[in-house]
mmCIF file with all atom_site columns, C-alpha atoms in Angstrom:
data_model
loop_
_atom_site.group_PDB
_atom_site.id
_atom_site.type_symbol
_atom_site.label_atom_id
_atom_site.label_alt_id
_atom_site.label_comp_id
_atom_site.label_asym_id
_atom_site.label_entity_id
_atom_site.label_seq_id
_atom_site.pdbx_PDB_ins_code
_atom_site.Cartn_x
_atom_site.Cartn_y
_atom_site.Cartn_z
_atom_site.occupancy
_atom_site.B_iso_or_equiv
_atom_site.pdbx_formal_charge
_atom_site.auth_seq_id
_atom_site.auth_comp_id
_atom_site.auth_asym_id
_atom_site.auth_atom_id
_atom_site.pdbx_PDB_model_num
ATOM 1   C CA . MET O 1 1   ? 3.055   90.637  240.517 1.00 83.00 ? 1   MET O CA 1
ATOM 2   C CA . ILE O 1 2   ? 3.987   86.952  240.683 1.00 88.00 ? 2   ILE O CA 1
ATOM 3   C CA . ASP O 1 3   ? 7.399   87.849  242.121 1.00 89.00 ? 3   ASP O CA 1
ATOM 4   C CA . ASP O 1 4   ? 5.663   89.764  244.918 1.00 87.00 ? 4   ASP O CA 1
ATOM 5   C CA . VAL O 1 5   ? 3.464   86.752  245.718 1.00 87.00 ? 5   VAL O CA 1
ATOM 6   C CA . VAL O 1 6   ? 6.475   84.404  245.743 1.00 90.00 ? 6   VAL O CA 1
ATOM 7   C CA . ARG O 1 7   ? 8.418   86.708  248.064 1.00 89.00 ? 7   ARG O CA 1
ATOM 8   C CA . ASN O 1 8   ? 5.376   86.990  250.335 1.00 87.00 ? 8   ASN O CA 1
ATOM 9   C CA . VAL O 1 9   ? 5.077   83.184  250.561 1.00 88.00 ? 9   VAL O CA 1
ATOM 10  C CA . VAL O 1 10  ? 8.772   82.849  251.400 1.00 90.00 ? 10  VAL O CA 1
ATOM 11  C CA . ASP O 1 11  ? 8.592   85.627  254.018 1.00 88.00 ? 11  ASP O CA 1
ATOM 12  C CA . LYS O 1 12  ? 5.753   83.797  255.800 1.00 86.00 ? 12  LYS O CA 1
ATOM 13  C CA . SER O 1 13  ? 7.450   80.387  255.650 1.00 87.00 ? 13  SER O CA 1
ATOM 14  C CA . ASP O 1 14  ? 9.660   78.801  258.291 1.00 84.00 ? 14  ASP O CA 1
ATOM 15  C CA . GLY O 1 15  ? 12.859  78.604  256.321 1.00 82.00 ? 15  GLY O CA 1
ATOM 16  C CA . LEU O 1 16  ? 13.157  78.405  252.553 1.00 83.00 ? 16  LEU O CA 1
ATOM 17  C CA . PRO O 1 17  ? 10.594  75.930  251.090 1.00 87.00 ? 17  PRO O CA 1
ATOM 18  C CA . ASP O 1 18  ? 11.741  73.371  248.513 1.00 88.00 ? 18  ASP O CA 1
ATOM 19  C CA . GLY O 1 19  ? 9.013   74.484  246.125 1.00 90.00 ? 19  GLY O CA 1
ATOM 20  C CA . ILE O 1 20  ? 5.912   76.656  245.985 1.00 93.00 ? 20  ILE O CA 1
ATOM 21  C CA . GLU O 1 21  ? 2.496   75.669  244.641 1.00 92.00 ? 21  GLU O CA 1
ATOM 22  C CA . LEU O 1 22  ? 0.073   78.453  243.742 1.00 92.00 ? 22  LEU O CA 1
ATOM 23  C CA . ASP O 1 23  ? -3.553  78.163  242.657 1.00 91.00 ? 23  ASP O CA 1
ATOM 24  C CA . LEU O 1 24  ? -4.187  80.155  239.477 1.00 91.00 ? 24  LEU O CA 1
ATOM 25  C CA . LYS O 1 25  ? -7.639  81.559  238.698 1.00 91.00 ? 25  LYS O CA 1
ATOM 26  C CA . ILE O 1 26  ? -8.229  83.506  235.481 1.00 90.00 ? 26  ILE O CA 1
ATOM 27  C CA . VAL O 1 27  ? -11.519 85.378  235.148 1.00 89.00 ? 27  VAL O CA 1
ATOM 28  C CA . GLY O 1 28  ? -12.633 87.842  232.489 1.00 86.00 ? 28  GLY O CA 1
ATOM 29  C CA . GLY O 1 29  ? -12.699 88.334  228.766 1.00 86.00 ? 29  GLY O CA 1
ATOM 30  C CA . PHE O 1 30  ? -15.000 86.738  226.210 1.00 89.00 ? 30  PHE O CA 1
ATOM 31  C CA . THR O 1 31  ? -15.136 85.838  222.513 1.00 89.00 ? 31  THR O CA 1
ATOM 32  C CA . ASP O 1 32  ? -15.040 89.293  220.954 1.00 86.00 ? 32  ASP O CA 1
ATOM 33  C CA . LYS O 1 33  ? -15.147 89.970  217.219 1.00 84.00 ? 33  LYS O CA 1
ATOM 34  C CA . GLN O 1 34  ? -11.477 90.958  217.029 1.00 84.00 ? 34  GLN O CA 1
ATOM 35  C CA . ASP O 1 35  ? -10.387 87.846  218.952 1.00 87.00 ? 35  ASP O CA 1
ATOM 36  C CA . LEU O 1 36  ? -8.379  90.052  221.338 1.00 85.00 ? 36  LEU O CA 1
ATOM 37  C CA . SER O 1 37  ? -9.624  88.342  224.497 1.00 85.00 ? 37  SER O CA 1
ATOM 38  C CA . ARG O 1 38  ? -8.606  84.857  223.366 1.00 87.00 ? 38  ARG O CA 1
ATOM 39  C CA . LEU O 1 39  ? -5.154  86.080  222.364 1.00 90.00 ? 39  LEU O CA 1
ATOM 40  C CA . LEU O 1 40  ? -4.732  87.798  225.733 1.00 86.00 ? 40  LEU O CA 1
ATOM 41  C CA . SER O 1 41  ? -5.744  84.590  227.516 1.00 88.00 ? 41  SER O CA 1
ATOM 42  C CA . VAL O 1 42  ? -3.172  82.621  225.519 1.00 90.00 ? 42  VAL O CA 1
ATOM 43  C CA . HIS O 1 43  ? -0.460  85.158  226.357 1.00 90.00 ? 43  HIS O CA 1
ATOM 44  C CA . LEU O 1 44  ? -1.392  85.028  230.045 1.00 88.00 ? 44  LEU O CA 1
ATOM 45  C CA . LEU O 1 45  ? -1.202  81.240  230.135 1.00 92.00 ? 45  LEU O CA 1
ATOM 46  C CA . LYS O 1 46  ? 2.177   81.330  228.380 1.00 93.00 ? 46  LYS O CA 1
ATOM 47  C CA . ASP O 1 47  ? 3.467   83.887  230.889 1.00 91.00 ? 47  ASP O CA 1
ATOM 48  C CA . PHE O 1 48  ? 2.596   81.578  233.766 1.00 92.00 ? 48  PHE O CA 1
ATOM 49  C CA . ASP O 1 49  ? 3.870   78.492  231.933 1.00 92.00 ? 49  ASP O CA 1
ATOM 50  C CA . PHE O 1 50  ? 7.280   80.079  231.294 1.00 93.00 ? 50  PHE O CA 1
ATOM 51  C CA . TYR O 1 51  ? 7.528   81.883  234.631 1.00 93.00 ? 51  TYR O CA 1
ATOM 52  C CA . ARG O 1 52  ? 10.816  81.546  236.497 1.00 92.00 ? 52  ARG O CA 1
ATOM 53  C CA . SER O 1 53  ? 11.289  82.567  240.133 1.00 91.00 ? 53  SER O CA 1
ATOM 54  C CA . PRO O 1 54  ? 13.696  85.353  241.111 1.00 89.00 ? 54  PRO O CA 1
ATOM 55  C CA . PHE O 1 55  ? 17.271  84.179  241.677 1.00 90.00 ? 55  PHE O CA 1
ATOM 56  C CA . GLY O 1 56  ? 17.643  82.265  244.942 1.00 89.00 ? 56  GLY O CA 1
ATOM 57  C CA . PHE O 1 57  ? 13.903  81.547  245.315 1.00 92.00 ? 57  PHE O CA 1
ATOM 58  C CA . PRO O 1 58  ? 12.158  78.145  245.066 1.00 91.00 ? 58  PRO O CA 1
ATOM 59  C CA . GLU O 1 59  ? 10.624  76.863  241.846 1.00 92.00 ? 59  GLU O CA 1
ATOM 60  C CA . VAL O 1 60  ? 6.929   77.667  241.442 1.00 93.00 ? 60  VAL O CA 1
ATOM 61  C CA . THR O 1 61  ? 4.193   75.324  240.194 1.00 93.00 ? 61  THR O CA 1
ATOM 62  C CA . PHE O 1 62  ? 0.836   76.773  239.136 1.00 94.00 ? 62  PHE O CA 1
ATOM 63  C CA . ASN O 1 63  ? -2.398  74.794  239.457 1.00 94.00 ? 63  ASN O CA 1
ATOM 64  C CA . LEU O 1 64  ? -5.022  76.210  237.098 1.00 94.00 ? 64  LEU O CA 1
ATOM 65  C CA . THR O 1 65  ? -8.139  75.773  239.256 1.00 92.00 ? 65  THR O CA 1
ATOM 66  C CA . LEU O 1 66  ? -10.464 78.203  237.460 1.00 91.00 ? 66  LEU O CA 1
ATOM 67  C CA . PHE O 1 67  ? -10.577 79.481  233.877 1.00 92.00 ? 67  PHE O CA 1
ATOM 68  C CA . SER O 1 68  ? -13.599 81.656  233.086 1.00 91.00 ? 68  SER O CA 1
ATOM 69  C CA . SER O 1 69  ? -12.538 83.391  229.893 1.00 91.00 ? 69  SER O CA 1
ATOM 70  C CA . SER O 1 70  ? -12.807 83.283  226.103 1.00 89.00 ? 70  SER O CA 1
ATOM 71  C CA . LYS O 1 71  ? -15.581 80.916  224.935 1.00 90.00 ? 71  LYS O CA 1
ATOM 72  C CA . TRP O 1 72  ? -16.144 79.689  228.514 1.00 93.00 ? 72  TRP O CA 1
ATOM 73  C CA . ASN O 1 73  ? -17.219 83.201  229.568 1.00 92.00 ? 73  ASN O CA 1
ATOM 74  C CA . THR O 1 74  ? -19.338 84.079  226.535 1.00 93.00 ? 74  THR O CA 1
ATOM 75  C CA . LYS O 1 75  ? -23.068 84.332  226.063 1.00 92.00 ? 75  LYS O CA 1
ATOM 76  C CA . THR O 1 76  ? -25.193 85.427  223.111 1.00 91.00 ? 76  THR O CA 1
ATOM 77  C CA . VAL O 1 77  ? -27.386 88.480  223.672 1.00 89.00 ? 77  VAL O CA 1
ATOM 78  C CA . VAL O 1 78  ? -30.389 88.974  221.388 1.00 88.00 ? 78  VAL O CA 1
ATOM 79  C CA . GLU O 1 79  ? -31.320 92.555  220.486 1.00 80.00 ? 79  GLU O CA 1
ATOM 80  C CA . ASP O 1 80  ? -34.757 93.869  221.415 1.00 75.00 ? 80  ASP O CA 1
ATOM 81  C CA . ASN O 1 81  ? -35.876 93.538  217.802 1.00 77.00 ? 81  ASN O CA 1
ATOM 82  C CA . GLY O 1 82  ? -35.255 89.802  218.022 1.00 73.00 ? 82  GLY O CA 1
ATOM 83  C CA . HIS O 1 83  ? -33.355 89.714  214.726 1.00 74.00 ? 83  HIS O CA 1
ATOM 84  C CA . GLU O 1 84  ? -29.816 90.717  215.685 1.00 78.00 ? 84  GLU O CA 1
ATOM 85  C CA . SER O 1 85  ? -27.500 89.291  218.322 1.00 85.00 ? 85  SER O CA 1
ATOM 86  C CA . TYR O 1 86  ? -23.993 89.773  219.660 1.00 87.00 ? 86  TYR O CA 1
ATOM 87  C CA . ASP O 1 87  ? -21.613 88.034  222.059 1.00 89.00 ? 87  ASP O CA 1
ATOM 88  C CA . SER O 1 88  ? -21.070 89.347  225.569 1.00 89.00 ? 88  SER O CA 1
ATOM 89  C CA . TRP O 1 89  ? -19.348 88.273  228.781 1.00 87.00 ? 89  TRP O CA 1
ATOM 90  C CA . ILE O 1 90  ? -21.059 86.213  231.468 1.00 90.00 ? 90  ILE O CA 1
ATOM 91  C CA . VAL O 1 91  ? -18.876 87.284  234.411 1.00 88.00 ? 91  VAL O CA 1
ATOM 92  C CA . GLY O 1 92  ? -17.599 90.857  234.154 1.00 81.00 ? 92  GLY O CA 1
ATOM 93  C CA . GLY O 1 93  ? -16.018 91.149  237.600 1.00 82.00 ? 93  GLY O CA 1
ATOM 94  C CA . ALA O 1 94  ? -15.002 88.847  240.427 1.00 86.00 ? 94  ALA O CA 1
ATOM 95  C CA . VAL O 1 95  ? -13.768 88.847  244.020 1.00 83.00 ? 95  VAL O CA 1
ATOM 96  C CA . CYS O 1 96  ? -11.436 86.252  245.509 1.00 82.00 ? 96  CYS O CA 1
ATOM 97  C CA . ASP O 1 97  ? -11.433 85.382  249.209 1.00 81.00 ? 97  ASP O CA 1
ATOM 98  C CA . ALA O 1 98  ? -7.723  85.187  249.980 1.00 74.00 ? 98  ALA O CA 1
ATOM 99  C CA . GLY O 1 99  ? -8.414  82.918  252.940 1.00 78.00 ? 99  GLY O CA 1
ATOM 100 C CA . THR O 1 100 ? -10.490 80.241  251.233 1.00 84.00 ? 100 THR O CA 1
ATOM 101 C CA . GLY O 1 101 ? -9.610  80.804  247.568 1.00 81.00 ? 101 GLY O CA 1
ATOM 102 C CA . GLU O 1 102 ? -13.302 81.045  246.669 1.00 87.00 ? 102 GLU O CA 1
ATOM 103 C CA . VAL O 1 103 ? -14.071 83.255  243.661 1.00 88.00 ? 103 VAL O CA 1
ATOM 104 C CA . VAL O 1 104 ? -17.516 84.774  243.184 1.00 87.00 ? 104 VAL O CA 1
ATOM 105 C CA . PRO O 1 105 ? -18.946 87.198  240.597 1.00 85.00 ? 105 PRO O CA 1
ATOM 106 C CA . ALA O 1 106 ? -19.039 90.815  241.778 1.00 80.00 ? 106 ALA O CA 1
ATOM 107 C CA . GLN O 1 107 ? -19.878 94.327  240.720 1.00 74.00 ? 107 GLN O CA 1
ATOM 108 C CA . PHE O 1 108 ? -17.727 97.263  241.760 1.00 69.00 ? 108 PHE O CA 1
ATOM 109 C CA . VAL O 1 109 ? -19.251 100.472 243.075 1.00 66.00 ? 109 VAL O CA 1
ATOM 110 C CA . GLY O 1 110 ? -17.699 103.865 242.355 1.00 62.00 ? 110 GLY O CA 1
ATOM 111 C CA . ASP O 1 111 ? -13.892 103.927 242.501 1.00 61.00 ? 111 ASP O CA 1
ATOM 112 C CA . SER O 1 112 ? -13.515 100.816 244.708 1.00 62.00 ? 112 SER O CA 1
ATOM 113 C CA . ARG O 1 113 ? -11.831 98.948  241.853 1.00 62.00 ? 113 ARG O CA 1
ATOM 114 C CA . ALA O 1 114 ? -10.286 101.850 240.007 1.00 65.00 ? 114 ALA O CA 1
ATOM 115 C CA . PRO O 1 115 ? -9.038  104.830 242.037 1.00 76.00 ? 115 PRO O CA 1
ATOM 116 C CA . VAL O 1 116 ? -7.736  107.860 240.079 1.00 84.00 ? 116 VAL O CA 1
ATOM 117 C CA . ILE O 1 117 ? -9.499  106.469 237.030 1.00 84.00 ? 117 ILE O CA 1
ATOM 118 C CA . ALA O 1 118 ? -8.843  109.523 234.823 1.00 88.00 ? 118 ALA O CA 1
ATOM 119 C CA . CYS O 1 119 ? -5.070  109.303 235.336 1.00 87.00 ? 119 CYS O CA 1
ATOM 120 C CA . ARG O 1 120 ? -5.052  105.531 234.851 1.00 85.00 ? 120 ARG O CA 1
ATOM 121 C CA . GLY O 1 121 ? -7.228  105.802 231.769 1.00 86.00 ? 121 GLY O CA 1
ATOM 122 C CA . ALA O 1 122 ? -4.891  108.404 230.290 1.00 88.00 ? 122 ALA O CA 1
ATOM 123 C CA . ARG O 1 123 ? -1.945  106.099 230.881 1.00 86.00 ? 123 ARG O CA 1
ATOM 124 C CA . TRP O 1 124 ? -3.759  103.148 229.319 1.00 84.00 ? 124 TRP O CA 1
ATOM 125 C CA . ILE O 1 125 ? -4.963  104.747 226.093 1.00 84.00 ? 125 ILE O CA 1
ATOM 126 C CA . THR O 1 126 ? -1.647  106.502 225.389 1.00 85.00 ? 126 THR O CA 1
ATOM 127 C CA . ASN O 1 127 ? 0.694   103.588 226.114 1.00 79.00 ? 127 ASN O CA 1
ATOM 128 C CA . VAL O 1 128 ? 1.581   100.276 224.564 1.00 62.00 ? 128 VAL O CA 1
ATOM 129 C CA . PRO O 1 129 ? -0.420  97.437  226.163 1.00 62.00 ? 129 PRO O CA 1
ATOM 130 C CA . GLU O 1 130 ? 1.241   96.557  229.454 1.00 66.00 ? 130 GLU O CA 1
ATOM 131 C CA . TYR O 1 131 ? -0.013  95.593  232.873 1.00 69.00 ? 131 TYR O CA 1
ATOM 132 C CA . PRO O 1 132 ? 2.038   97.094  235.705 1.00 74.00 ? 132 PRO O CA 1
ATOM 133 C CA . ASN O 1 133 ? 1.448   95.816  239.221 1.00 79.00 ? 133 ASN O CA 1
ATOM 134 C CA . ILE O 1 134 ? -0.348  98.711  240.883 1.00 82.00 ? 134 ILE O CA 1
ATOM 135 C CA . TYR O 1 135 ? -1.459  96.909  244.049 1.00 80.00 ? 135 TYR O CA 1
ATOM 136 C CA . SER O 1 136 ? 0.965   96.182  246.890 1.00 80.00 ? 136 SER O CA 1
ATOM 137 C CA . ILE O 1 137 ? 0.173   93.040  248.873 1.00 77.00 ? 137 ILE O CA 1
ATOM 138 C CA . LYS O 1 138 ? 2.568   94.075  251.652 1.00 77.00 ? 138 LYS O CA 1
ATOM 139 C CA . ASP O 1 139 ? 0.721   97.154  252.871 1.00 79.00 ? 139 ASP O CA 1
ATOM 140 C CA . TYR O 1 140 ? -2.559  96.876  250.899 1.00 78.00 ? 140 TYR O CA 1
ATOM 141 C CA . SER O 1 141 ? -1.869  100.028 248.955 1.00 84.00 ? 141 SER O CA 1
ATOM 142 C CA . PHE O 1 142 ? -2.418  101.287 245.420 1.00 83.00 ? 142 PHE O CA 1
ATOM 143 C CA . VAL O 1 143 ? 0.612   102.782 243.685 1.00 85.00 ? 143 VAL O CA 1
ATOM 144 C CA . LEU O 1 144 ? 0.668   104.492 240.291 1.00 84.00 ? 144 LEU O CA 1
ATOM 145 C CA . GLN O 1 145 ? 4.078   105.657 239.102 1.00 83.00 ? 145 GLN O CA 1
ATOM 146 C CA . SER O 1 146 ? 4.732   108.562 236.729 1.00 82.00 ? 146 SER O CA 1
ATOM 147 C CA . PHE O 1 147 ? 4.501   107.722 233.026 1.00 83.00 ? 147 PHE O CA 1
ATOM 148 C CA . VAL O 1 148 ? 4.853   109.213 229.547 1.00 83.00 ? 148 VAL O CA 1
ATOM 149 C CA . TYR O 1 149 ? 2.449   109.422 226.622 1.00 85.00 ? 149 TYR O CA 1
ATOM 150 C CA . ILE O 1 150 ? 3.678   107.065 223.905 1.00 84.00 ? 150 ILE O CA 1
ATOM 151 C CA . ARG O 1 151 ? 0.616   107.325 221.679 1.00 80.00 ? 151 ARG O CA 1
ATOM 152 C CA . LYS O 1 152 ? -0.240  110.911 220.778 1.00 79.00 ? 152 LYS O CA 1
ATOM 153 C CA . PHE O 1 153 ? -3.808  112.160 220.505 1.00 78.00 ? 153 PHE O CA 1
ATOM 154 C CA . HIS O 1 154 ? -4.275  115.213 218.279 1.00 81.00 ? 154 HIS O CA 1
ATOM 155 C CA . ASP O 1 155 ? -8.069  115.062 218.110 1.00 89.00 ? 155 ASP O CA 1
ATOM 156 C CA . ILE O 1 156 ? -9.054  115.105 221.783 1.00 91.00 ? 156 ILE O CA 1
ATOM 157 C CA . LYS O 1 157 ? -11.412 118.067 221.426 1.00 92.00 ? 157 LYS O CA 1
ATOM 158 C CA . TYR O 1 158 ? -13.138 116.267 218.557 1.00 94.00 ? 158 TYR O CA 1
ATOM 159 C CA . LEU O 1 159 ? -13.440 113.062 220.584 1.00 93.00 ? 159 LEU O CA 1
ATOM 160 C CA . LEU O 1 160 ? -14.919 114.987 223.503 1.00 95.00 ? 160 LEU O CA 1
ATOM 161 C CA . SER O 1 161 ? -17.578 116.415 221.190 1.00 95.00 ? 161 SER O CA 1
ATOM 162 C CA . LEU O 1 162 ? -18.833 112.957 220.155 1.00 95.00 ? 162 LEU O CA 1
ATOM 163 C CA . SER O 1 163 ? -21.964 111.375 221.523 1.00 95.00 ? 163 SER O CA 1
ATOM 164 C CA . CYS O 1 164 ? -21.571 108.391 223.837 1.00 95.00 ? 164 CYS O CA 1
ATOM 165 C CA . GLN O 1 165 ? -22.351 105.889 221.082 1.00 94.00 ? 165 GLN O CA 1
ATOM 166 C CA . GLN O 1 166 ? -19.964 107.608 218.663 1.00 95.00 ? 166 GLN O CA 1
ATOM 167 C CA . LEU O 1 167 ? -17.229 107.536 221.314 1.00 94.00 ? 167 LEU O CA 1
ATOM 168 C CA . LYS O 1 168 ? -17.736 103.806 221.841 1.00 93.00 ? 168 LYS O CA 1
ATOM 169 C CA . ASP O 1 169 ? -17.689 103.112 218.102 1.00 92.00 ? 169 ASP O CA 1
ATOM 170 C CA . THR O 1 170 ? -14.458 105.112 217.742 1.00 91.00 ? 170 THR O CA 1
ATOM 171 C CA . LEU O 1 171 ? -12.391 103.932 220.721 1.00 88.00 ? 171 LEU O CA 1
ATOM 172 C CA . SER O 1 172 ? -13.865 100.673 222.018 1.00 88.00 ? 172 SER O CA 1
ATOM 173 C CA . THR O 1 173 ? -13.034 97.213  220.673 1.00 83.00 ? 173 THR O CA 1
ATOM 174 C CA . SER O 1 174 ? -16.436 95.915  221.884 1.00 86.00 ? 174 SER O CA 1
ATOM 175 C CA . PRO O 1 175 ? -18.820 98.890  221.955 1.00 89.00 ? 175 PRO O CA 1
ATOM 176 C CA . LYS O 1 176 ? -21.980 96.846  222.575 1.00 87.00 ? 176 LYS O CA 1
ATOM 177 C CA . VAL O 1 177 ? -20.772 95.399  225.880 1.00 87.00 ? 177 VAL O CA 1
ATOM 178 C CA . GLU O 1 178 ? -19.100 98.389  227.513 1.00 86.00 ? 178 GLU O CA 1
ATOM 179 C CA . ALA O 1 179 ? -20.120 99.327  231.055 1.00 81.00 ? 179 ALA O CA 1
ATOM 180 C CA . GLU O 1 180 ? -22.638 102.097 231.570 1.00 82.00 ? 180 GLU O CA 1
ATOM 181 C CA . ASP O 1 181 ? -19.940 104.465 232.834 1.00 85.00 ? 181 ASP O CA 1
ATOM 182 C CA . TYR O 1 182 ? -17.540 103.812 229.917 1.00 88.00 ? 182 TYR O CA 1
ATOM 183 C CA . CYS O 1 183 ? -18.148 107.194 228.299 1.00 92.00 ? 183 CYS O CA 1
ATOM 184 C CA . GLU O 1 184 ? -17.857 109.064 231.588 1.00 91.00 ? 184 GLU O CA 1
ATOM 185 C CA . TYR O 1 185 ? -14.498 107.473 232.400 1.00 89.00 ? 185 TYR O CA 1
ATOM 186 C CA . THR O 1 186 ? -13.197 107.793 228.836 1.00 92.00 ? 186 THR O CA 1
ATOM 187 C CA . ARG O 1 187 ? -14.047 111.495 228.673 1.00 94.00 ? 187 ARG O CA 1
ATOM 188 C CA . ALA O 1 188 ? -12.375 112.011 232.051 1.00 92.00 ? 188 ALA O CA 1
ATOM 189 C CA . SER O 1 189 ? -9.229  110.339 230.704 1.00 91.00 ? 189 SER O CA 1
ATOM 190 C CA . LEU O 1 190 ? -9.236  112.483 227.556 1.00 93.00 ? 190 LEU O CA 1
ATOM 191 C CA . ARG O 1 191 ? -9.651  115.648 229.645 1.00 94.00 ? 191 ARG O CA 1
ATOM 192 C CA . PHE O 1 192 ? -6.742  114.507 231.826 1.00 92.00 ? 192 PHE O CA 1
ATOM 193 C CA . ILE O 1 193 ? -4.495  114.274 228.744 1.00 91.00 ? 193 ILE O CA 1
ATOM 194 C CA . LEU O 1 194 ? -5.690  117.690 227.602 1.00 90.00 ? 194 LEU O CA 1
ATOM 195 C CA . ASP O 1 195 ? -4.954  119.259 231.005 1.00 91.00 ? 195 ASP O CA 1
ATOM 196 C CA . ASN O 1 196 ? -1.653  117.439 231.635 1.00 89.00 ? 196 ASN O CA 1
ATOM 197 C CA . SER O 1 197 ? 0.574   117.621 228.575 1.00 84.00 ? 197 SER O CA 1
ATOM 198 C CA . ASP O 1 198 ? 3.545   116.164 230.488 1.00 83.00 ? 198 ASP O CA 1
ATOM 199 C CA . PRO O 1 199 ? 2.481   113.476 232.993 1.00 82.00 ? 199 PRO O CA 1
ATOM 200 C CA . LEU O 1 200 ? 6.082   113.090 234.213 1.00 80.00 ? 200 LEU O CA 1
ATOM 201 C CA . THR O 1 201 ? 5.587   116.344 236.119 1.00 81.00 ? 201 THR O CA 1
ATOM 202 C CA . LEU O 1 202 ? 2.926   114.623 238.243 1.00 80.00 ? 202 LEU O CA 1
ATOM 203 C CA . LEU O 1 203 ? 3.969   112.963 241.479 1.00 79.00 ? 203 LEU O CA 1
ATOM 204 C CA . PRO O 1 204 ? 3.394   109.205 241.874 1.00 82.00 ? 204 PRO O CA 1
ATOM 205 C CA . VAL O 1 205 ? 0.073   108.328 243.498 1.00 84.00 ? 205 VAL O CA 1
ATOM 206 C CA . LYS O 1 206 ? -0.086  106.120 246.603 1.00 86.00 ? 206 LYS O CA 1
ATOM 207 C CA . LEU O 1 207 ? -3.406  105.350 248.297 1.00 84.00 ? 207 LEU O CA 1
ATOM 208 C CA . GLN O 1 208 ? -4.225  103.121 251.248 1.00 82.00 ? 208 GLN O CA 1
ATOM 209 C CA . ALA O 1 209 ? -7.108  100.657 251.201 1.00 75.00 ? 209 ALA O CA 1
ATOM 210 C CA . GLN O 1 210 ? -9.797  101.341 253.789 1.00 75.00 ? 210 GLN O CA 1
ATOM 211 C CA . ILE O 1 211 ? -12.987 99.428  254.613 1.00 72.00 ? 211 ILE O CA 1
ATOM 212 C CA . MET O 1 212 ? -15.765 101.837 255.596 1.00 72.00 ? 212 MET O CA 1
ATOM 213 C CA . ASP O 1 213 ? -19.348 100.674 256.189 1.00 72.00 ? 213 ASP O CA 1
ATOM 214 C CA . GLY O 1 214 ? -18.536 97.418  254.430 1.00 67.00 ? 214 GLY O CA 1
ATOM 215 C CA . ARG O 1 215 ? -17.233 99.172  251.306 1.00 71.00 ? 215 ARG O CA 1
ATOM 216 C CA . LEU O 1 216 ? -13.697 99.428  249.976 1.00 71.00 ? 216 LEU O CA 1
ATOM 217 C CA . THR O 1 217 ? -12.385 102.979 249.623 1.00 75.00 ? 217 THR O CA 1
ATOM 218 C CA . TRP O 1 218 ? -8.963  104.457 248.910 1.00 76.00 ? 218 TRP O CA 1
ATOM 219 C CA . GLN O 1 219 ? -7.473  107.218 251.064 1.00 79.00 ? 219 GLN O CA 1
#
């Protein structure tokens, strides 16, 4: 993803710049019980700190201008009974204006953020944690390549029979703060695995971003 941004900056420059400065904004994650969010934030910061440009491209400097994650994106929610509490995120989604760099909290409607969610969910829960670049900044498209199932699920029918709360308790790392549609999307992903035993037989997905009536859709 960073390589794509660097190439895009160079393509739009008059000649090869001596160096490139990029503003870095990290949003998301909170202080969860398993400490996964903090560890992910640390790994992200290390990735940017040790980043090296592709051969023949200028050196890149990152300016961390916004960090809303870990303990800085955590609030305490008190249960209705007033006796129990748990930690949750403050900002769960954000939009960045590419022209001004302004970042504001946002909610995403339908599949505006996550097209082909069942296929993507199947890839996520059956693979080792990795974050492929699925958005192309050149033509504003979404691209999902073919993949394989690394983690095998032998109890999908059992998982599909669980109630929503049971499904969260079984598969989620933070069941109390999942989105309302978590169970719907998770079940769709499990059904996708059940119906597609070999995802390599599926063609790569490419969708184009479209703005219709002020809403982002994918065609």
